[in-house]
Amino acid sequence: MTEPGPGTAETTDQPAITGRAAPAAPAAARRTSLLVTLVLGGLTAVPPLSMDMYLPALPQVTAALHSPAATVQLTLTTCLAGMALGQMIVGPMSDKWGRRRPLLAGMVIYILATALCALATDAEVLIAFRLLQGLAGAAGIVIARAVVRDLYDGVAMARFFSTLMLISGVAPVVAPLIGGQILRITDWRGVFVVLTAVGVALTLLVWRTLKETLPPERRHPGGLGAALRTMRDLLADRVFSGYLLVGAFAFAALFAYISASPFVVQEIYGASPQTFSLLFGLNSVGLVTVGQINGKLLVGRVGLDKVLGTGLAVVALAAGALLAMSSGVFGHVGLVPVAAGLFVLMAAMGLVMPSTNTLALLRTPHAAGSASALLGTSTFLLGSVASPLVGIAGERTAVPMALVQLSCAVLALVSFLGLCRPWQRRGESTASTAGERTRL
C-alpha cells in the first residue's frame, strides 16, 4: 500500500461486484482540509454555473447573433448533453489513470471552450463550443464524486455529500443573479469571460491542493472494452442499479420543478418575477438546510436506507398534493398552498440525493469513477426527458408538472423497494454502520 498524500486516505483493494454488496472499504484515516472541501464543492457547481449564469443572456444572444430563439435554445441543450456524455467518458478514464490527470485535462479544455464561446460569431459556432464546454465540464462533477468515494466510506461519506450540497446547492440560486449583474456592465460575452475566470481559478486550486486519491495499485488497466465491461458489471448489480434509478427519477422530479416553476408560478398563479425569484431561492435554501440536518443530525443515528425511504415518501406525498391542487380536487387554490407543496418537495430532496449517492458508491469502491459516471449520466438523461413533458398540455395548467413529479417519485419508490430491497440487507447495513461509528 502506498503512503497517502495530503488530503487523501488509505484504502484497500475491493472485490469486483458479483450482485452482492462488496465489503466496505476502510473509512478515511484523515479529514480533508476546508480548502479541498471547497474545491470539490466548486467542481460540482461547474454544471449549474455553466447553465444558469447564461440564462439571463439568452435574449441578448438571440439578438446579437441574429438567430431564432429555438436555435439559441440549443446552446442549453447541447451543453446539457455534453455534460451527460462527458461523464461516461471521463469516469472510466479516472479509474484507469487516476483522478488528477483527467480532471486537470478536462478543466483546461473547459477553460478553452468557454473562452471560445465568448468569441463565437454565430449561433452554430456557439452551439459547437457549448457542447465542448459541457463535455469538458463533466470532468469536475464526476471526478469530485469519485474523489469523495476514494476518501470516505459509510457514514463519513454521507456526511461529506451533505456538506458538498451546501456548497453546490447555492450555485443554481446565485448563478442567474450573477449573470444578471454581469449584463448590467457588459454584454452576453462577459458571462463567458467570467466563467473562464472561474475555470482558471478552479484549475489552479485543483493543481495546488487536490492530491491524487487513487493509488496505482487500485487503478483499472485496459481500454474501452474494459471500461464497458466494468459498467456492465456495475449495472448487473441489482442494488446498485436500484439506487441509480432512484437517483435518476428523483432528479427528474426536481428537474420538472426547475423547468416548469417559472411558468407555473408566474403565468398560472400570477406571481411577479421578484416573487418567483424569492420562492425559488427559498426552496433552494430548504433543500440545502435539510441536507445539512441530514448530514449533521441523522447520518450515523438513522440508517441511510431509512433516511432515503422517508425522503422518497415525502417527495411522493408532496407531488400527490400538488397534483390534487392543480387538478381542482380542493377547488381553486392560490399560490401559497402550491408554493408550500413545492417547498416540501424540494426540501425532501435534501434527504434523497446525498443518501442515494452514498448508498450507490458504497457498493463500488473498486470502480468509483465508472459508478459516478453512470450515476451522473442517468440523472442528466432522465432530467432532460422530464423537461419537455411538463409543458405537454399547454400553458394553462400545472397538472403536467405535478403529474411528472408524482410519476417520477412513484418510480423512484418502486425502484427502491423492488431493486434495493433494504430489508434484505438490514444486518449488513447495521454491521457496516456500527463499524463506521467505531472507526470515526
mmCIF file of N, CA, C and O in Angstrom, residues 5 15 53 59 69 75 101 106 121 139 142 144 157 205 240 244 246 253 260 264 266 293 306 326 378 431 437:
data_model
loop_
_atom_site.group_PDB
_atom_site.id
_atom_site.type_symbol
_atom_site.label_atom_id
_atom_site.label_comp_id
_atom_site.label_asym_id
_atom_site.label_seq_id
_atom_site.Cartn_x
_atom_site.Cartn_y
_atom_site.Cartn_z
ATOM 1 N N GLY A 5 -1.050 10.817 0.225
ATOM 2 C CA GLY A 5 -0.588 12.188 0.312
ATOM 3 C C GLY A 5 -1.566 13.033 1.091
ATOM 4 O O GLY A 5 -2.607 12.567 1.549
ATOM 5 N N PRO A 15 -13.138 -6.520 -3.934
ATOM 6 C CA PRO A 15 -13.517 -7.482 -4.955
ATOM 7 C C PRO A 15 -14.490 -6.882 -5.943
ATOM 8 O O PRO A 15 -15.194 -5.939 -5.635
ATOM 9 N N MET A 53 -25.955 30.651 -15.145
ATOM 10 C CA MET A 53 -25.416 32.007 -15.261
ATOM 11 C C MET A 53 -25.690 32.584 -16.647
ATOM 12 O O MET A 53 -25.790 33.797 -16.836
ATOM 13 N N PRO A 59 -31.895 36.288 -24.378
ATOM 14 C CA PRO A 59 -32.460 37.277 -25.324
ATOM 15 C C PRO A 59 -31.372 38.084 -26.035
ATOM 16 O O PRO A 59 -31.499 38.379 -27.234
ATOM 17 N N ALA A 69 -34.934 32.113 -31.621
ATOM 18 C CA ALA A 69 -34.847 31.705 -30.223
ATOM 19 C C ALA A 69 -34.679 30.193 -30.088
ATOM 20 O O ALA A 69 -33.947 29.715 -29.215
ATOM 21 N N THR A 75 -28.161 25.982 -27.483
ATOM 22 C CA THR A 75 -26.915 26.169 -26.733
ATOM 23 C C THR A 75 -27.051 25.626 -25.311
ATOM 24 O O THR A 75 -26.051 25.247 -24.695
ATOM 25 N N ARG A 101 -5.065 13.623 -13.389
ATOM 26 C CA ARG A 101 -4.785 13.916 -14.800
ATOM 27 C C ARG A 101 -6.045 14.133 -15.640
ATOM 28 O O ARG A 101 -6.141 15.134 -16.364
ATOM 29 N N GLY A 106 -9.585 17.904 -18.281
ATOM 30 C CA GLY A 106 -10.944 18.368 -18.516
ATOM 31 C C GLY A 106 -11.122 19.838 -18.191
ATOM 32 O O GLY A 106 -11.780 20.579 -18.937
ATOM 33 N N THR A 121 -19.071 33.872 -33.311
ATOM 34 C CA THR A 121 -19.625 34.878 -34.220
ATOM 35 C C THR A 121 -20.999 34.509 -34.761
ATOM 36 O O THR A 121 -21.666 35.346 -35.366
ATOM 37 N N ALA A 139 -16.069 16.668 -16.281
ATOM 38 C CA ALA A 139 -14.955 16.095 -15.511
ATOM 39 C C ALA A 139 -15.034 16.509 -14.050
ATOM 40 O O ALA A 139 -14.736 15.710 -13.151
ATOM 41 N N VAL A 142 -18.058 14.501 -12.081
ATOM 42 C CA VAL A 142 -17.912 13.051 -11.990
ATOM 43 C C VAL A 142 -16.686 12.682 -11.159
ATOM 44 O O VAL A 142 -16.721 11.739 -10.350
ATOM 45 N N ALA A 144 -15.235 14.632 -8.849
ATOM 46 C CA ALA A 144 -15.454 15.052 -7.458
ATOM 47 C C ALA A 144 -16.150 13.948 -6.677
ATOM 48 O O ALA A 144 -15.769 13.639 -5.537
ATOM 49 N N MET A 157 -18.946 9.315 4.410
ATOM 50 C CA MET A 157 -19.218 9.702 3.027
ATOM 51 C C MET A 157 -20.571 10.411 2.927
ATOM 52 O O MET A 157 -20.701 11.417 2.224
ATOM 53 N N LEU A 205 -6.521 25.866 -8.255
ATOM 54 C CA LEU A 205 -6.729 25.289 -6.931
ATOM 55 C C LEU A 205 -6.605 23.765 -6.963
ATOM 56 O O LEU A 205 -6.032 23.167 -6.046
ATOM 57 N N PHE A 240 -27.127 -1.740 -6.905
ATOM 58 C CA PHE A 240 -26.546 -0.514 -7.470
ATOM 59 C C PHE A 240 -27.476 0.086 -8.517
ATOM 60 O O PHE A 240 -27.723 1.298 -8.520
ATOM 61 N N LEU A 244 -29.236 3.745 -8.609
ATOM 62 C CA LEU A 244 -29.057 4.589 -9.796
ATOM 63 C C LEU A 244 -30.413 5.090 -10.294
ATOM 64 O O LEU A 244 -30.579 6.284 -10.588
ATOM 65 N N VAL A 246 -33.233 5.217 -8.567
ATOM 66 C CA VAL A 246 -33.825 6.092 -7.547
ATOM 67 C C VAL A 246 -33.317 7.516 -7.724
ATOM 68 O O VAL A 246 -34.090 8.485 -7.743
ATOM 69 N N ALA A 253 -37.791 14.439 -11.131
ATOM 70 C CA ALA A 253 -38.847 15.192 -10.436
ATOM 71 C C ALA A 253 -38.360 16.597 -10.093
ATOM 72 O O ALA A 253 -39.097 17.575 -10.228
ATOM 73 N N ALA A 260 -40.534 23.873 -15.024
ATOM 74 C CA ALA A 260 -41.912 24.359 -15.094
ATOM 75 C C ALA A 260 -42.223 25.477 -14.112
ATOM 76 O O ALA A 260 -43.178 26.238 -14.328
ATOM 77 N N VAL A 264 -45.351 28.092 -14.088
ATOM 78 C CA VAL A 264 -46.434 27.796 -13.150
ATOM 79 C C VAL A 264 -46.632 28.947 -12.166
ATOM 80 O O VAL A 264 -47.760 29.431 -11.957
ATOM 81 N N GLN A 266 -45.505 32.130 -12.235
ATOM 82 C CA GLN A 266 -45.752 33.469 -12.768
ATOM 83 C C GLN A 266 -46.979 33.540 -13.663
ATOM 84 O O GLN A 266 -47.801 34.464 -13.530
ATOM 85 N N ILE A 293 -29.181 19.155 7.896
ATOM 86 C CA ILE A 293 -29.773 18.420 9.017
ATOM 87 C C ILE A 293 -29.501 16.928 8.867
ATOM 88 O O ILE A 293 -29.165 16.232 9.832
ATOM 89 N N LYS A 306 -33.270 4.147 5.637
ATOM 90 C CA LYS A 306 -34.454 4.736 6.264
ATOM 91 C C LYS A 306 -34.582 6.212 5.902
ATOM 92 O O LYS A 306 -35.682 6.700 5.631
ATOM 93 N N SER A 326 -53.582 21.158 -8.318
ATOM 94 C CA SER A 326 -53.585 21.683 -9.685
ATOM 95 C C SER A 326 -54.732 21.132 -10.522
ATOM 96 O O SER A 326 -55.148 21.762 -11.500
ATOM 97 N N SER A 378 -27.155 9.140 -15.891
ATOM 98 C CA SER A 378 -28.567 8.756 -15.785
ATOM 99 C C SER A 378 -29.422 9.918 -15.294
ATOM 100 O O SER A 378 -30.540 10.124 -15.787
ATOM 101 N N ALA A 431 -24.213 -3.712 10.554
ATOM 102 C CA ALA A 431 -22.823 -4.014 10.842
ATOM 103 C C ALA A 431 -21.896 -2.963 10.260
ATOM 104 O O ALA A 431 -20.927 -2.534 10.892
ATOM 105 N N ARG A 437 -19.033 3.769 12.891
ATOM 106 C CA ARG A 437 -19.009 4.558 14.102
ATOM 107 C C ARG A 437 -17.742 4.279 14.912
ATOM 108 O O ARG A 437 -17.133 5.206 15.468
#
